[in-house]
CSV table of C-alpha atoms in Angstrom, one decimal:
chain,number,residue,atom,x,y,z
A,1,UNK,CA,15.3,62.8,-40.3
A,2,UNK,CA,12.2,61.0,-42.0
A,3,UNK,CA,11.4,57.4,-43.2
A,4,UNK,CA,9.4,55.5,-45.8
A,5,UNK,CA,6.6,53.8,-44.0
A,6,UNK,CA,5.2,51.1,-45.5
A,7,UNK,CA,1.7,50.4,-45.4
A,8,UNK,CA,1.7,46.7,-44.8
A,9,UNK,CA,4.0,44.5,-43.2
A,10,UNK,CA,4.7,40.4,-42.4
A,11,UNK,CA,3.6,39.7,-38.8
A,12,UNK,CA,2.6,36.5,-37.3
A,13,UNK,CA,-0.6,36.9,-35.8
A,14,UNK,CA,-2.7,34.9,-32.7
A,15,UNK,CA,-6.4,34.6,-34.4
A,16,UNK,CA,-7.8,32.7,-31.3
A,17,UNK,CA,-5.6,32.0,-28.1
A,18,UNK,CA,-5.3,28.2,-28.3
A,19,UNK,CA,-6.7,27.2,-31.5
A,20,UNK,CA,-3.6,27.5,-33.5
A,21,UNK,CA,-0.2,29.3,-33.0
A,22,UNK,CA,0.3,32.3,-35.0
A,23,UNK,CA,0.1,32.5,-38.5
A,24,UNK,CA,2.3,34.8,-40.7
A,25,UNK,CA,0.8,37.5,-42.5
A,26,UNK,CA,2.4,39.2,-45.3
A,27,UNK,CA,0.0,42.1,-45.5
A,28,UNK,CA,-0.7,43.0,-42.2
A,29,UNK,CA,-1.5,46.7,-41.8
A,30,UNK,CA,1.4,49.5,-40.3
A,31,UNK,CA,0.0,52.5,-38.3
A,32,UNK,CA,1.3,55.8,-40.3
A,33,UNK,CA,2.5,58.7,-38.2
A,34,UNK,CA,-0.8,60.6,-38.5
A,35,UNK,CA,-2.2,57.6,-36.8
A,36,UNK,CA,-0.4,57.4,-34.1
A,37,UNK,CA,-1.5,58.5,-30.4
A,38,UNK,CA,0.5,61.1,-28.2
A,39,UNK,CA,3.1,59.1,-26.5
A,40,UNK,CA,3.3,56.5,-29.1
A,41,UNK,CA,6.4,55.8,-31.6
A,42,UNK,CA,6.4,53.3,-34.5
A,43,UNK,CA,9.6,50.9,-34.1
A,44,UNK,CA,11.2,49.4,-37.0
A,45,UNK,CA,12.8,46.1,-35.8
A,46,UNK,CA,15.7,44.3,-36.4
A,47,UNK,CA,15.5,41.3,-33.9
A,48,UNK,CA,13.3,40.2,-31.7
A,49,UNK,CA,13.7,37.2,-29.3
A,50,UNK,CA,11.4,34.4,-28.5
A,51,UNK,CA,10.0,33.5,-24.8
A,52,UNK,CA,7.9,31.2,-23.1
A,53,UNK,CA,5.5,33.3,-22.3
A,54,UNK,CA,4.9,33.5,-26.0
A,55,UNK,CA,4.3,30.5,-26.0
A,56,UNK,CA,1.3,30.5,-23.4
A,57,UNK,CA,-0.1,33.6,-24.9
A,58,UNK,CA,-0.4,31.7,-28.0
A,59,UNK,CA,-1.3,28.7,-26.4
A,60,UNK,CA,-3.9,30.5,-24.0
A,61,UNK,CA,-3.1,28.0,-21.0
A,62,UNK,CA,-2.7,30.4,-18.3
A,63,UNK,CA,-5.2,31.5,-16.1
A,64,UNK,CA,-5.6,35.1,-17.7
A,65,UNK,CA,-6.0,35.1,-21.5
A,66,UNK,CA,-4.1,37.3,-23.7
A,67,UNK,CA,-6.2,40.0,-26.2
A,68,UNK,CA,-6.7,37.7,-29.6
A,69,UNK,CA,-6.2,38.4,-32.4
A,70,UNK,CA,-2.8,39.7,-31.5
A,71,UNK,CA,0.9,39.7,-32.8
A,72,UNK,CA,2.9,38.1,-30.1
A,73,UNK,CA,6.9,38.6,-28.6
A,74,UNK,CA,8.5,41.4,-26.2
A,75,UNK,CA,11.9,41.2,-26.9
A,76,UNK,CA,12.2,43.5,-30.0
A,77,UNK,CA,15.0,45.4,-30.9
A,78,UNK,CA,14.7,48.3,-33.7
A,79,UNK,CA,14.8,51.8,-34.6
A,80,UNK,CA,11.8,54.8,-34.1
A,81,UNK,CA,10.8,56.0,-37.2
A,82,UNK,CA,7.7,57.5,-36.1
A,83,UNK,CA,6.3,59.7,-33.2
A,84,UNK,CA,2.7,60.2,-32.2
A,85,UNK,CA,2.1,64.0,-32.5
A,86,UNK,CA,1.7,66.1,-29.4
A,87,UNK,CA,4.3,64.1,-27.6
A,88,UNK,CA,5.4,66.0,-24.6
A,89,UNK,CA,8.8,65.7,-23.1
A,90,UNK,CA,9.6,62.7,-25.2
A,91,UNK,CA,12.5,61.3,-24.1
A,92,UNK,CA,13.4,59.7,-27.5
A,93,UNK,CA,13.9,60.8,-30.7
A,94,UNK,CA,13.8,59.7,-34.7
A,95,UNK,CA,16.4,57.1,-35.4
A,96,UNK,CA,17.0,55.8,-32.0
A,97,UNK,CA,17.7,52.3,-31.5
A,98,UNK,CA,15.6,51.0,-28.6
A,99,UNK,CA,14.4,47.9,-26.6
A,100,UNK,CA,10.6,46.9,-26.7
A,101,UNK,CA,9.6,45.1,-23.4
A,102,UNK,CA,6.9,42.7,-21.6
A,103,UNK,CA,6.1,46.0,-20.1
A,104,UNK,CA,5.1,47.8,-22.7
A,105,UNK,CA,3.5,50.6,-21.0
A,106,UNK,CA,2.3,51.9,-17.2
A,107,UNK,CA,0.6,55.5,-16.1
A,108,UNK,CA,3.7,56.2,-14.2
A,109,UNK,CA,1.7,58.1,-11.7
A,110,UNK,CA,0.3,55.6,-9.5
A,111,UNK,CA,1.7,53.9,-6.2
A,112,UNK,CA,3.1,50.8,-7.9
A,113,UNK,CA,4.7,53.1,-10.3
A,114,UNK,CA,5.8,55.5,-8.1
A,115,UNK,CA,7.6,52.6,-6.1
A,116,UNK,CA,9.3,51.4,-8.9
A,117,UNK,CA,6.9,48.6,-9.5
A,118,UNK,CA,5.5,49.7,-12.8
A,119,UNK,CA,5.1,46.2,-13.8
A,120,UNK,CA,1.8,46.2,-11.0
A,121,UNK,CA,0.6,49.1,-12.4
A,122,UNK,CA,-3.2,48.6,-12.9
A,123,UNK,CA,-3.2,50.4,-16.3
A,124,UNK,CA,-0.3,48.4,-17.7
A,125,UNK,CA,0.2,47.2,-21.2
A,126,UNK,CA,2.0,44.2,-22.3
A,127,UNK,CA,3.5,43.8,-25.4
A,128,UNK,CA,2.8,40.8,-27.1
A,129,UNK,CA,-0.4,39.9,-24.4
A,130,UNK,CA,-2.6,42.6,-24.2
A,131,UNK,CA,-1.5,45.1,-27.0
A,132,UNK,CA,0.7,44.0,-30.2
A,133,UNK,CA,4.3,43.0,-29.8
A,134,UNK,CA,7.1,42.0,-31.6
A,135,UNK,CA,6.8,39.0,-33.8
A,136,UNK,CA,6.6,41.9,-36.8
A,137,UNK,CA,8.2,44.0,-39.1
A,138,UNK,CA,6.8,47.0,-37.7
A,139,UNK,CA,5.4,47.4,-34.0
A,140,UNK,CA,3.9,51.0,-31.9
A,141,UNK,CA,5.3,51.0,-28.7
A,142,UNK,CA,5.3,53.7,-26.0
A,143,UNK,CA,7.9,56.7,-25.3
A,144,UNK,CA,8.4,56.8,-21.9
A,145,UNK,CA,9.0,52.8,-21.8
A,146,UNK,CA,11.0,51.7,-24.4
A,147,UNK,CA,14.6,51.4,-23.3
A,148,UNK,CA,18.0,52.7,-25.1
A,149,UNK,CA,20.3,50.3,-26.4
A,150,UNK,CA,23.9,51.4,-25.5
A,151,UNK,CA,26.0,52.1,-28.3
A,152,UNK,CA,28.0,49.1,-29.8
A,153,UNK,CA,25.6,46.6,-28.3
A,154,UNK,CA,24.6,44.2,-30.7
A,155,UNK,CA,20.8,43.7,-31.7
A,156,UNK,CA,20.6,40.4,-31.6
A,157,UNK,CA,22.7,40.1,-28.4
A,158,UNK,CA,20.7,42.7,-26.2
A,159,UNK,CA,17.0,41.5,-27.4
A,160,UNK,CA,16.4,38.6,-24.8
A,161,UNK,CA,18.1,40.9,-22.2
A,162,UNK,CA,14.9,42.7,-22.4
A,163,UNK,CA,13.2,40.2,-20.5
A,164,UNK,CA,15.1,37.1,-19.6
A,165,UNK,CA,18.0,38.9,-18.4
A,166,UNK,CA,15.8,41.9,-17.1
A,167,UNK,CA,13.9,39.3,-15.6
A,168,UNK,CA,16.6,37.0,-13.9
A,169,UNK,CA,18.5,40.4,-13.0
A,170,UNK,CA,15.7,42.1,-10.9
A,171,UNK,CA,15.3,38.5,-9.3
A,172,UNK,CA,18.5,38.4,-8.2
A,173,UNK,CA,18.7,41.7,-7.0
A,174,UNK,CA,16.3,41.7,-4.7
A,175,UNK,CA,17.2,37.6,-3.1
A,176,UNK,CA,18.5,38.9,-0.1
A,177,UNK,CA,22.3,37.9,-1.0
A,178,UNK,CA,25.5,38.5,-1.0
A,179,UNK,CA,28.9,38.0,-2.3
A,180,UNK,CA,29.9,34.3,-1.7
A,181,UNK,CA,26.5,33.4,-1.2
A,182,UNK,CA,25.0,30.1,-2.4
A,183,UNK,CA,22.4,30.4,-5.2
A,184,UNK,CA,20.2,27.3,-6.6
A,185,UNK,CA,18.8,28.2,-10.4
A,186,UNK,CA,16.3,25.3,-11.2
A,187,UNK,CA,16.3,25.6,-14.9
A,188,UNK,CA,19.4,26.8,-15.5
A,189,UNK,CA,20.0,25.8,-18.9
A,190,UNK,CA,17.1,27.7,-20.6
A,191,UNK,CA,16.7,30.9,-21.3
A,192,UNK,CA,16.3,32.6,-18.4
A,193,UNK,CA,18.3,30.4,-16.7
A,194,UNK,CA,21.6,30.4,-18.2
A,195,UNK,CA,21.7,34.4,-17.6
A,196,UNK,CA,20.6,33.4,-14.5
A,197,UNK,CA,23.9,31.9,-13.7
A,198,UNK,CA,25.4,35.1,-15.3
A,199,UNK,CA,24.0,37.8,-13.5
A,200,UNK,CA,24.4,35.4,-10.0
A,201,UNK,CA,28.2,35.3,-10.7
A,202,UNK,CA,28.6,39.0,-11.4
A,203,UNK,CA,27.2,39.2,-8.4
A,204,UNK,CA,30.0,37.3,-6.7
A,205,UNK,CA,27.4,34.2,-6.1
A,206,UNK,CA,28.1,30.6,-5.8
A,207,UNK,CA,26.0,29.1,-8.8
A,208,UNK,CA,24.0,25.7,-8.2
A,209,UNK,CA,22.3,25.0,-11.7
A,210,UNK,CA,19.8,22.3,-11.7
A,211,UNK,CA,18.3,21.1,-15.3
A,212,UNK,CA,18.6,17.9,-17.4
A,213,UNK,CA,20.9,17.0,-20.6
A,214,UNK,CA,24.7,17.1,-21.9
A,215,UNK,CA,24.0,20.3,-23.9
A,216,UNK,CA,22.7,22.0,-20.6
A,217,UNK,CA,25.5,21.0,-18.3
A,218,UNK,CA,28.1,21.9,-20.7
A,219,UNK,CA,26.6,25.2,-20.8
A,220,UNK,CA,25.6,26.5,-17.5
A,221,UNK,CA,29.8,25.1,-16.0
A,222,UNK,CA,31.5,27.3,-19.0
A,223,UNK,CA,29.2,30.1,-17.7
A,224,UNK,CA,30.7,29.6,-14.1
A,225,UNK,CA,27.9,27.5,-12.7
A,226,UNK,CA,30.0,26.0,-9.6
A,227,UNK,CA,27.7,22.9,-9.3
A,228,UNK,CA,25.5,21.0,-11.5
A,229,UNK,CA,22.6,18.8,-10.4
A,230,UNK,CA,20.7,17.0,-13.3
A,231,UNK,CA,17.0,16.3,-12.1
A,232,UNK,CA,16.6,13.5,-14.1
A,233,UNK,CA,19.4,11.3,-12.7
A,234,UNK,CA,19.5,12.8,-9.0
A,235,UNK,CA,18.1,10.5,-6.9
A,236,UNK,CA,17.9,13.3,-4.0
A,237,UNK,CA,18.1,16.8,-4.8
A,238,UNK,CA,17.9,17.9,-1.4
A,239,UNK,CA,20.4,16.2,-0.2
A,240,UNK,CA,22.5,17.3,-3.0
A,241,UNK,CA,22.5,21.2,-2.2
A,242,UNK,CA,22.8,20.2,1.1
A,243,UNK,CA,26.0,18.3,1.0
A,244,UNK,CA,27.1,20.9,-1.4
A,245,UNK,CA,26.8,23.7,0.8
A,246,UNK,CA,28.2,22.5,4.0
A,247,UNK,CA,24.5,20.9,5.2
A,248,UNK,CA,22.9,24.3,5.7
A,249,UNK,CA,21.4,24.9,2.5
A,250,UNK,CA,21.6,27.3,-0.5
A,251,UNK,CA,21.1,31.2,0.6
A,252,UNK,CA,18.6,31.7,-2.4
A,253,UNK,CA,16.8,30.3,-5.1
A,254,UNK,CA,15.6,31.9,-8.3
A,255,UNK,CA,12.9,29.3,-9.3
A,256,UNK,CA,12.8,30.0,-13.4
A,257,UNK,CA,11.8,26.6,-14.0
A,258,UNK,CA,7.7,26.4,-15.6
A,259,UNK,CA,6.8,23.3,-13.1
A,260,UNK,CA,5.3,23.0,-9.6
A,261,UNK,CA,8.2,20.7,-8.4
A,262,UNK,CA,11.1,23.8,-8.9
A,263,UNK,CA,8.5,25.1,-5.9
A,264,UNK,CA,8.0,22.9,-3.8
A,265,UNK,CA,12.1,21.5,-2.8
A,266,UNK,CA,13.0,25.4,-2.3
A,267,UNK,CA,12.1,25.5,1.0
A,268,UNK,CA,13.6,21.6,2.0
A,269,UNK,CA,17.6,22.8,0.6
A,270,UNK,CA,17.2,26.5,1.2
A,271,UNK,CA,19.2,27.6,4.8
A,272,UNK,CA,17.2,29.7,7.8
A,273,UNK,CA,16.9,32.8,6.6
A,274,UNK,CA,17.0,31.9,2.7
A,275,UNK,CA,15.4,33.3,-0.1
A,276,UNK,CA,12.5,32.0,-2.3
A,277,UNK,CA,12.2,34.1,-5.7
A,278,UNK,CA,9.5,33.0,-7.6
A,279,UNK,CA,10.0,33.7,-11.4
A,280,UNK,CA,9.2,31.1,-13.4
A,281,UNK,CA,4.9,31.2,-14.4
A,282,UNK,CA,3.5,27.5,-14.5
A,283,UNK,CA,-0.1,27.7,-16.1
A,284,UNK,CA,-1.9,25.7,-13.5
A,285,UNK,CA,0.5,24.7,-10.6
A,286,UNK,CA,-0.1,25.4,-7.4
A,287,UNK,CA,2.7,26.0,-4.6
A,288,UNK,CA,2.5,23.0,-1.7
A,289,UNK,CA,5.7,23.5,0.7
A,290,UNK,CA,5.6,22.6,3.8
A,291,UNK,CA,4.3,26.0,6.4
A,292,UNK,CA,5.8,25.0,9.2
A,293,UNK,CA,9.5,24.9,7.9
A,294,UNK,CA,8.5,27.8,5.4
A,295,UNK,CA,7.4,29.4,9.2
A,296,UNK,CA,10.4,27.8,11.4
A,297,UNK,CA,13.5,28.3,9.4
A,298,UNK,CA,12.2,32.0,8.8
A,299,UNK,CA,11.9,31.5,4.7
A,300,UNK,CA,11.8,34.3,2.1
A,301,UNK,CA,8.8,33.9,-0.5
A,302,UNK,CA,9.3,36.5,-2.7
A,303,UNK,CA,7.3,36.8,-6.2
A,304,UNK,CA,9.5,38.6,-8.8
A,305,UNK,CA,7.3,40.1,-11.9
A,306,UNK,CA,9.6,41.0,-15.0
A,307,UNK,CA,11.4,44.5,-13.6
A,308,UNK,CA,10.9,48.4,-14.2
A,309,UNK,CA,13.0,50.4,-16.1
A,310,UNK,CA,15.7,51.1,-13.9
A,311,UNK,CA,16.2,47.1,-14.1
A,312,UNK,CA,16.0,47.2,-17.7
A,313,UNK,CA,18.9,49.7,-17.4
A,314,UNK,CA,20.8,48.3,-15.7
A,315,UNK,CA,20.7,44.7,-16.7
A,316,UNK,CA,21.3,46.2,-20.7
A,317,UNK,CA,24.4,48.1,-19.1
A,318,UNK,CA,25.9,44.7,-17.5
A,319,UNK,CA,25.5,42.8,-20.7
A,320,UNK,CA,26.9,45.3,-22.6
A,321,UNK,CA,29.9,45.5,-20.9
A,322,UNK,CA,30.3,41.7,-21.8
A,323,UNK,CA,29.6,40.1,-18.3
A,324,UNK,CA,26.5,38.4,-19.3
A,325,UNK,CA,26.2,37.1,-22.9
A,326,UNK,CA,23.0,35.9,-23.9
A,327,UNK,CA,23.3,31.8,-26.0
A,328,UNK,CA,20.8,32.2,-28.9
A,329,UNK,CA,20.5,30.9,-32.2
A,330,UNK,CA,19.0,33.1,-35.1
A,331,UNK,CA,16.0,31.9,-36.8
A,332,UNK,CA,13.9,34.1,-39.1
A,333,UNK,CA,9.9,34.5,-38.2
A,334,UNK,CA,8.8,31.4,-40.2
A,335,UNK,CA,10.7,29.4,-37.8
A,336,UNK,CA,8.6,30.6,-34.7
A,337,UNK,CA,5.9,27.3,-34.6
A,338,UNK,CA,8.9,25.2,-34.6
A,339,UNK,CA,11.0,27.4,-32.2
A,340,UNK,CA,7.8,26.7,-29.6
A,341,UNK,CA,7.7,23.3,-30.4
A,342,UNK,CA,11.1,23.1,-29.2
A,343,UNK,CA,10.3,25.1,-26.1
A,344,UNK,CA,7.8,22.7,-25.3
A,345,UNK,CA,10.0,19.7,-25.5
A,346,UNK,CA,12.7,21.2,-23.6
A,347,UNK,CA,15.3,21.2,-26.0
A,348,UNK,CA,16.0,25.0,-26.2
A,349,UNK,CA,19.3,25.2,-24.7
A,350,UNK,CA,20.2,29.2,-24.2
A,351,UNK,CA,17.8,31.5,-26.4
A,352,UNK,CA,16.0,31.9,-29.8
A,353,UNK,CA,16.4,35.5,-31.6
A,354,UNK,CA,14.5,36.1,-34.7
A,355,UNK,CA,15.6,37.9,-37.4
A,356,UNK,CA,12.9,41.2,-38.4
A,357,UNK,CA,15.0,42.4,-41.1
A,358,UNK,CA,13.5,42.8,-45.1
């Protein structure tokens, strides 16, 4: 099996983190085979998905900057049509359809790794941050971490699985719940959140979402959210979860909400013994919660970084199966600096996929 390569490509590129947002590039050049390292493919997409995270790469507002110039996204989905020579025990092959990551790459050799938390792996590369991603026609990714799609999966379905849902999965996973559990998702209406409320009810979890607007409510109750608190109209959330969960509190909360405040009311609704997961990434915010009823009702802080491969796995197989279905609307790549500006505003509801097709 072979394929034409071209030799340039359209690409929207980062010139300077926060000067502009990326600019699209119709002759941006594409690696050739030859050029390509050991342990390297080349990966023709088809989709790739759009994330806040994007965003702040673009925007350079966090505290550690992303590599500039640099094509953003880590959502792709597409098909290898190149392999670094020298490859050994590649577990890919030509023609594959695969998922591109946050995680691009780790050394898989050292503790974090060997733990299963490649994501902390001190030699990790992030697609879209530190080495190219996804906003392209073309994009080199790594063997050992791009993920398979399963068969009959659609593209444009499974691309922001690769992190929101991988993302929101691993969270979950690891909240310290169980079955008939109560779950609070500040931010349930975005795109992490409304698989959020997904992967907490294929859990057998009791959904609280928390966000603001019509369009969001609607959404996050058709996907089985059992409660819905807006945060612009509440006039106590606290008491809200309280009363909604017999006046103990929520079990968990999977905070995927980019503000301070998601933070800081965890700790005042969440029961003895509850669970804090820490998704969400606000650029500047600090955490203020009270210590002594983080340190008297036995709290849970628990930071939750993307997930490993397993995750990815896993949360692919779910969604695939048709429990979890990702919201998006298709846009093409001209449509990214307007897709942020969205983001920014809040009015994403669900997800934004971009079409990478010619």
């Amino acid at each position: 099996m072979s394929f034409t390569i071209p030799r340039t490509q359209k690409a929207a590129v980062v010139s300077t983190a926060g000067a502009t947002l990326d600019t699209i590039k119709t002759d941006h050049p594409v690696k050739t085979q030859a050029e390509l390292a050991p342990g390297e493919c080349l990966v023709k997409l088809e989709c790739t998905g759009v994330c806040h995270t994007d965003l702040h790469a673009a925007l350079g507002d966090w505290p550690v900057a992303a590599n500039t110039p640099l094509i953003g996204g880590h959502e792709g989905v597409g098909i290898i049509v190149a392999i670094g020579n020298n490859t050994g025990h590649c577990p890919v092959k030509l023609g594959d359809r695969i998922g591109i990551k946050w995680l691009a790459d780790s050394c898989l050799n050292c503790e974090h790794c060997r733990k299963g938390r490649e994501q902390n792996c001190p030699e990790a590369k992030l697609s879209g941050f530190t080495v190219d991603g996804t906003f392209a026609q073309y994009v080199v990714s790594y063997v050992n971490h791009v993920t398979p799609i399963p068969e009959g999966f659609d593209s444009n379905a499974a691309a922001s699985i690769l992190c929101a849902g991988v993302t929101t999965y691993r969270a979950i996973k690891y909240s310290n719940t169980a079955a008939g559990d109560w779950i609070v998702l500040p931010g349930a209406g975005g795109g992490l959140g409304h698989l959020a409320v997904q992967y907490a009810r294929t859990c057998g979890l009791r959904v609280i979402a928390i966000d603001t607007g019509a369009a969001k409510k609607k959404l996050c109750l058709s996907l089985g959210a059992e409660a819905w608190i807006d945060f612009k109209e509440s006039k106590n959330i606290v008491k809200e979860i309280k009363a909604l969960t017999g006046g103990e509190g929520a079990h968990a909360a999977v905070i995927t909400a980019t503000s301070g405040a998601g933070y800081e009311q965890a700790v005042s609704y969440l029961r003895a013994g509850g669970t804090l997961m820490a998704v969400g990434l606000p650029g500047t915010a600090t955490f203020d919660s009270s210590i002594f009823f983080t340190v008297f009702k036995s709290i849970n802080i628990h930071g939750s970084y993307v997930g490993n491969r397993q995750d990815a796995v896993e949360a692919l197989d779910i969604a695939a199966r048709g429990d979890v279905k990702c919201h998006f609307e298709l846009k093409e790549l001209g449509d990214l600096e307007s897709t942020y500006e969205g983001m920014q505003n809040g009015t994403v509801a669900g997800r934004v996929v971009l079409n990478m097709k010619d």
